[in-house]
Amino acid sequence: MAHEVEAHEGDRSYVPSPGLAVAVQDPVKVPGLPPHRERMTDKDPKKMNGAVRAVYTLFYLSLAGSIWAIAAYMLFPIEDGQIASIRANNLYIGLGIALALLALGVGAIHWSKAIMSDKEHIEYRHPTRGRDSTRAAAVQAFADANEESGFGRRTMIRGSLFAALVASIVPGIVLFRGLAPQSTPANPEAGDPVALLNHTMWKKGMRLAHDPSGEPIKASDVTLGSAVHVIPEELAKLSHEEGYLDEKAKAIVLLMRLRPEQLPAETNNLDWAYNGIVAYSKVCTHVGCPVALYEQQTHHLLCPCHQSQFDVANGAAVIFGPAARPLPQLPITVDDEGYLIAQDDFNEPVGPSFWERH
Amino acid sequence: MAREKKHRANGRRSPWAAAALIGIGLLITGGAYAGASAAMAATDESASVKTALTVDDGKKLFQANCATCHGLDLQGTSNGPSLFGVGELSVHFQVSTGRMPLQMQGPQAPQKPVQFTDEQIAAIGAYVQETSPGPSFPSDEVLDGKGDVAHGAELFRINCAMCHNVAAAGGALTEGKYAPSLEHTSALNMYAAMVTGPQNMPVFNDLNITLEEKRDIISSLLWLQQNQSPGGYGLGNLGPVSEGLFIWIFGIGTLIAITVWITAKAN
């Protein structure tokens, strides 16, 4: 603390800070504080009494808020199955706690502003650089510690300490690596994110099914103007532990039926459609939101996140917005019983661009 | 008092004068509007007829009010689509929500005050149904709201929520079209919308969403209509837009006001 006194000795005119790189020759004079103005509470004892009353009233109000919060906890219990009771419970406990904290804070600030001394006080900064003796003492402390512990001399101890420190991090890295999906001989793609992103659950012959029931869909069920939300039939049999959501996130499909003449052969792959029924991935090619806002008169699909629009009558081409590619089309046909089936997986990765897909 | 007199001597208005003027103006406009709409409601009531109407009456009503656009025999014109096969359910939906008769050509027919009595709507529907049958009214059980609310909510989230909003508050589509709010829609009109697919809404026939599933969806929507939100005031349930606007204006505004008060010197 010695240096602080040192810097403030004598008059309080400008002293160049030892921390400055460039010495300032002609500094601007500090204008100083404005003249002190007395508060009403200093001039009028009645006002002072009023302020005191206001502060303790606020503190008592805070006390009442806390007591009310406890009372509300007992008066408005959360009854099982009653949403209205949760609402009342939250509201009244919340009001009590809010009053308790707000009144406490407002009271404390009013106290400091109106009642506590308001004399101006300047606290000067001390210079940033320590005195040479302090700095030398700090260096000496490190040198002494090195000498006494033998850290620099006893190389075996030092080396083994570094080895132990480095090794102590390794188990964490290994354990975290274990959380990532691993390839196995039976499933060589499981640990490869690119392979995972390139394929979905769809494969040749898999039936299209309703989301979430898993009921397969007949081609005759899909009437003009309808939009059917589709999952692979086998997805409905997966449990959450078996990756239901991971697979669903990639495999969701929207099924629509248009009049065959509304699907011109130049812009649509009619081999992948069946009698005007088309199936497109529901994952936006921009950042992967579900594109499902289908307008049955314009045949436009809108993504709600960033307003990309796709024209279903035109191979789901992008007609507006930030999406870079058309929605991938699922090639479909029907089986012997009239159910819609996939001809194959999507022929391109679904969803947004990633590091090997631009 | 001395301060007040000084203000007057200066010929200056009180700082509250502007706020008071705006308040008085709003009160007068609001009062006049309330009076006018009450008067209109009164005239509407006197026009209603309380007699059972026949298919013939429906035909007359259709020819007088709908045929200009939809054709004398439902065949449609260049101004409106043919009504072959749309059925009485579609007529009920379009007319009882005020969408038809259409106010003007535009991206989407808006809801507006209903132009016909229930009897007249039923008569027009009966005429359209007789001329060219289409989807008809469901049994009361589908609309009773006693289905599986949780399952209905799941189906709503999968099939409907992307347009109508997860809290059924409605949402925007492309080029001026929108999915309307379902917060005041009747159970019958919910059913009718799913079956008939009005305007740009896709059709959800019974093979896509079964009758039992439709009952569940209607039950969940009625549950939303009848129960208050447990999260408190919903701000229109529009999500980050209204909530963000509220917190930016009022939340941050309050914080700024408190900061100014803390740092200001006491009088």
PDB file of N, CA, C and O in Angstrom, chain B residues 24-42 44 111-113:
ATOM      1  N   ILE B  24     -58.218  11.592 -24.426  1.00  0.00           N
ATOM      2  CA  ILE B  24     -59.587  12.030 -24.709  1.00  0.00           C
ATOM      3  C   ILE B  24     -59.981  11.640 -26.132  1.00  0.00           C
ATOM      4  O   ILE B  24     -61.064  11.102 -26.383  1.00  0.00           O
ATOM      5  N   GLY B  25     -59.051  11.844 -27.079  1.00  0.00           N
ATOM      6  CA  GLY B  25     -59.315  11.486 -28.476  1.00  0.00           C
ATOM      7  C   GLY B  25     -59.641  10.013 -28.623  1.00  0.00           C
ATOM      8  O   GLY B  25     -60.607   9.629 -29.286  1.00  0.00           O
ATOM      9  N   LEU B  26     -58.840   9.149 -27.965  1.00  0.00           N
ATOM     10  CA  LEU B  26     -59.068   7.708 -28.047  1.00  0.00           C
ATOM     11  C   LEU B  26     -60.437   7.345 -27.477  1.00  0.00           C
ATOM     12  O   LEU B  26     -61.168   6.528 -28.037  1.00  0.00           O
ATOM     13  N   LEU B  27     -60.772   7.970 -26.337  1.00  0.00           N
ATOM     14  CA  LEU B  27     -62.060   7.672 -25.697  1.00  0.00           C
ATOM     15  C   LEU B  27     -63.217   8.004 -26.635  1.00  0.00           C
ATOM     16  O   LEU B  27     -64.161   7.215 -26.790  1.00  0.00           O
ATOM     17  N   ILE B  28     -63.147   9.185 -27.278  1.00  0.00           N
ATOM     18  CA  ILE B  28     -64.244   9.608 -28.158  1.00  0.00           C
ATOM     19  C   ILE B  28     -64.364   8.658 -29.351  1.00  0.00           C
ATOM     20  O   ILE B  28     -65.441   8.152 -29.665  1.00  0.00           O
ATOM     21  N   THR B  29     -63.200   8.337 -30.010  1.00  0.00           N
ATOM     22  CA  THR B  29     -63.239   7.427 -31.164  1.00  0.00           C
ATOM     23  C   THR B  29     -63.812   6.073 -30.756  1.00  0.00           C
ATOM     24  O   THR B  29     -64.688   5.520 -31.429  1.00  0.00           O
ATOM     25  N   GLY B  30     -63.278   5.539 -29.626  1.00  0.00           N
ATOM     26  CA  GLY B  30     -63.724   4.223 -29.167  1.00  0.00           C
ATOM     27  C   GLY B  30     -65.219   4.223 -28.862  1.00  0.00           C
ATOM     28  O   GLY B  30     -65.952   3.307 -29.245  1.00  0.00           O
ATOM     29  N   GLY B  31     -65.670   5.282 -28.196  1.00  0.00           N
ATOM     30  CA  GLY B  31     -67.090   5.374 -27.837  1.00  0.00           C
ATOM     31  C   GLY B  31     -67.963   5.411 -29.083  1.00  0.00           C
ATOM     32  O   GLY B  31     -68.959   4.691 -29.185  1.00  0.00           O
ATOM     33  N   ALA B  32     -67.556   6.223 -30.063  1.00  0.00           N
ATOM     34  CA  ALA B  32     -68.337   6.338 -31.290  1.00  0.00           C
ATOM     35  C   ALA B  32     -68.386   5.002 -32.008  1.00  0.00           C
ATOM     36  O   ALA B  32     -69.445   4.556 -32.473  1.00  0.00           O
ATOM     37  N   TYR B  33     -67.236   4.283 -32.040  1.00  0.00           N
ATOM     38  CA  TYR B  33     -67.192   2.998 -32.734  1.00  0.00           C
ATOM     39  C   TYR B  33     -68.096   1.983 -32.045  1.00  0.00           C
ATOM     40  O   TYR B  33     -68.859   1.266 -32.688  1.00  0.00           O
ATOM     41  N   ALA B  34     -68.021   1.952 -30.692  1.00  0.00           N
ATOM     42  CA  ALA B  34     -68.850   1.006 -29.940  1.00  0.00           C
ATOM     43  C   ALA B  34     -70.329   1.282 -30.212  1.00  0.00           C
ATOM     44  O   ALA B  34     -71.121   0.363 -30.432  1.00  0.00           O
ATOM     45  N   GLY B  35     -70.707   2.559 -30.221  1.00  0.00           N
ATOM     46  CA  GLY B  35     -72.099   2.922 -30.482  1.00  0.00           C
ATOM     47  C   GLY B  35     -72.528   2.488 -31.867  1.00  0.00           C
ATOM     48  O   GLY B  35     -73.587   1.870 -32.054  1.00  0.00           O
ATOM     49  N   ALA B  36     -71.665   2.741 -32.849  1.00  0.00           N
ATOM     50  CA  ALA B  36     -71.999   2.409 -34.235  1.00  0.00           C
ATOM     51  C   ALA B  36     -72.155   0.904 -34.419  1.00  0.00           C
ATOM     52  O   ALA B  36     -73.114   0.445 -35.042  1.00  0.00           O
ATOM     53  N   SER B  37     -71.224   0.128 -33.818  1.00  0.00           N
ATOM     54  CA  SER B  37     -71.312  -1.314 -34.036  1.00  0.00           C
ATOM     55  C   SER B  37     -72.522  -1.893 -33.307  1.00  0.00           C
ATOM     56  O   SER B  37     -73.151  -2.838 -33.776  1.00  0.00           O
ATOM     57  N   ALA B  38     -72.878  -1.305 -32.144  1.00  0.00           N
ATOM     58  CA  ALA B  38     -74.080  -1.753 -31.442  1.00  0.00           C
ATOM     59  C   ALA B  38     -75.310  -1.498 -32.309  1.00  0.00           C
ATOM     60  O   ALA B  38     -76.205  -2.347 -32.416  1.00  0.00           O
ATOM     61  N   ALA B  39     -75.342  -0.341 -32.976  1.00  0.00           N
ATOM     62  CA  ALA B  39     -76.474   0.001 -33.830  1.00  0.00           C
ATOM     63  C   ALA B  39     -76.566  -0.989 -34.994  1.00  0.00           C
ATOM     64  O   ALA B  39     -77.642  -1.480 -35.332  1.00  0.00           O
ATOM     65  N   MET B  40     -75.374  -1.335 -35.585  1.00  0.00           N
ATOM     66  CA  MET B  40     -75.382  -2.277 -36.699  1.00  0.00           C
ATOM     67  C   MET B  40     -75.864  -3.649 -36.258  1.00  0.00           C
ATOM     68  O   MET B  40     -76.641  -4.305 -36.948  1.00  0.00           O
ATOM     69  N   ALA B  41     -75.397  -4.081 -35.050  1.00  0.00           N
ATOM     70  CA  ALA B  41     -75.814  -5.382 -34.548  1.00  0.00           C
ATOM     71  C   ALA B  41     -77.327  -5.420 -34.388  1.00  0.00           C
ATOM     72  O   ALA B  41     -77.987  -6.420 -34.675  1.00  0.00           O
ATOM     73  N   ALA B  42     -77.896  -4.302 -33.935  1.00  0.00           N
ATOM     74  CA  ALA B  42     -79.344  -4.240 -33.724  1.00  0.00           C
ATOM     75  C   ALA B  42     -80.085  -4.420 -35.048  1.00  0.00           C
ATOM     76  O   ALA B  42     -81.080  -5.140 -35.125  1.00  0.00           O
ATOM     77  N   ASP B  44     -78.960  -5.959 -37.715  1.00  0.00           N
ATOM     78  CA  ASP B  44     -78.771  -7.323 -38.197  1.00  0.00           C
ATOM     79  C   ASP B  44     -79.827  -8.270 -37.637  1.00  0.00           C
ATOM     80  O   ASP B  44     -80.352  -9.115 -38.332  1.00  0.00           O
ATOM     81  N   GLN B 111     -62.270 -14.130 -43.207  1.00  0.00           N
ATOM     82  CA  GLN B 111     -63.494 -14.304 -42.424  1.00  0.00           C
ATOM     83  C   GLN B 111     -64.105 -12.933 -42.206  1.00  0.00           C
ATOM     84  O   GLN B 111     -63.394 -11.956 -41.998  1.00  0.00           O
ATOM     85  N   LYS B 112     -65.431 -12.875 -42.272  1.00  0.00           N
ATOM     86  CA  LYS B 112     -66.101 -11.600 -42.010  1.00  0.00           C
ATOM     87  C   LYS B 112     -67.467 -11.906 -41.418  1.00  0.00           C
ATOM     88  O   LYS B 112     -67.842 -13.079 -41.329  1.00  0.00           O
ATOM     89  N   PRO B 113     -68.227 -10.892 -40.998  1.00  0.00           N
ATOM     90  CA  PRO B 113     -69.522 -11.189 -40.378  1.00  0.00           C
ATOM     91  C   PRO B 113     -70.393 -12.058 -41.283  1.00  0.00           C
ATOM     92  O   PRO B 113     -70.446 -11.861 -42.493  1.00  0.00           O
TER      93      PRO B 113
END
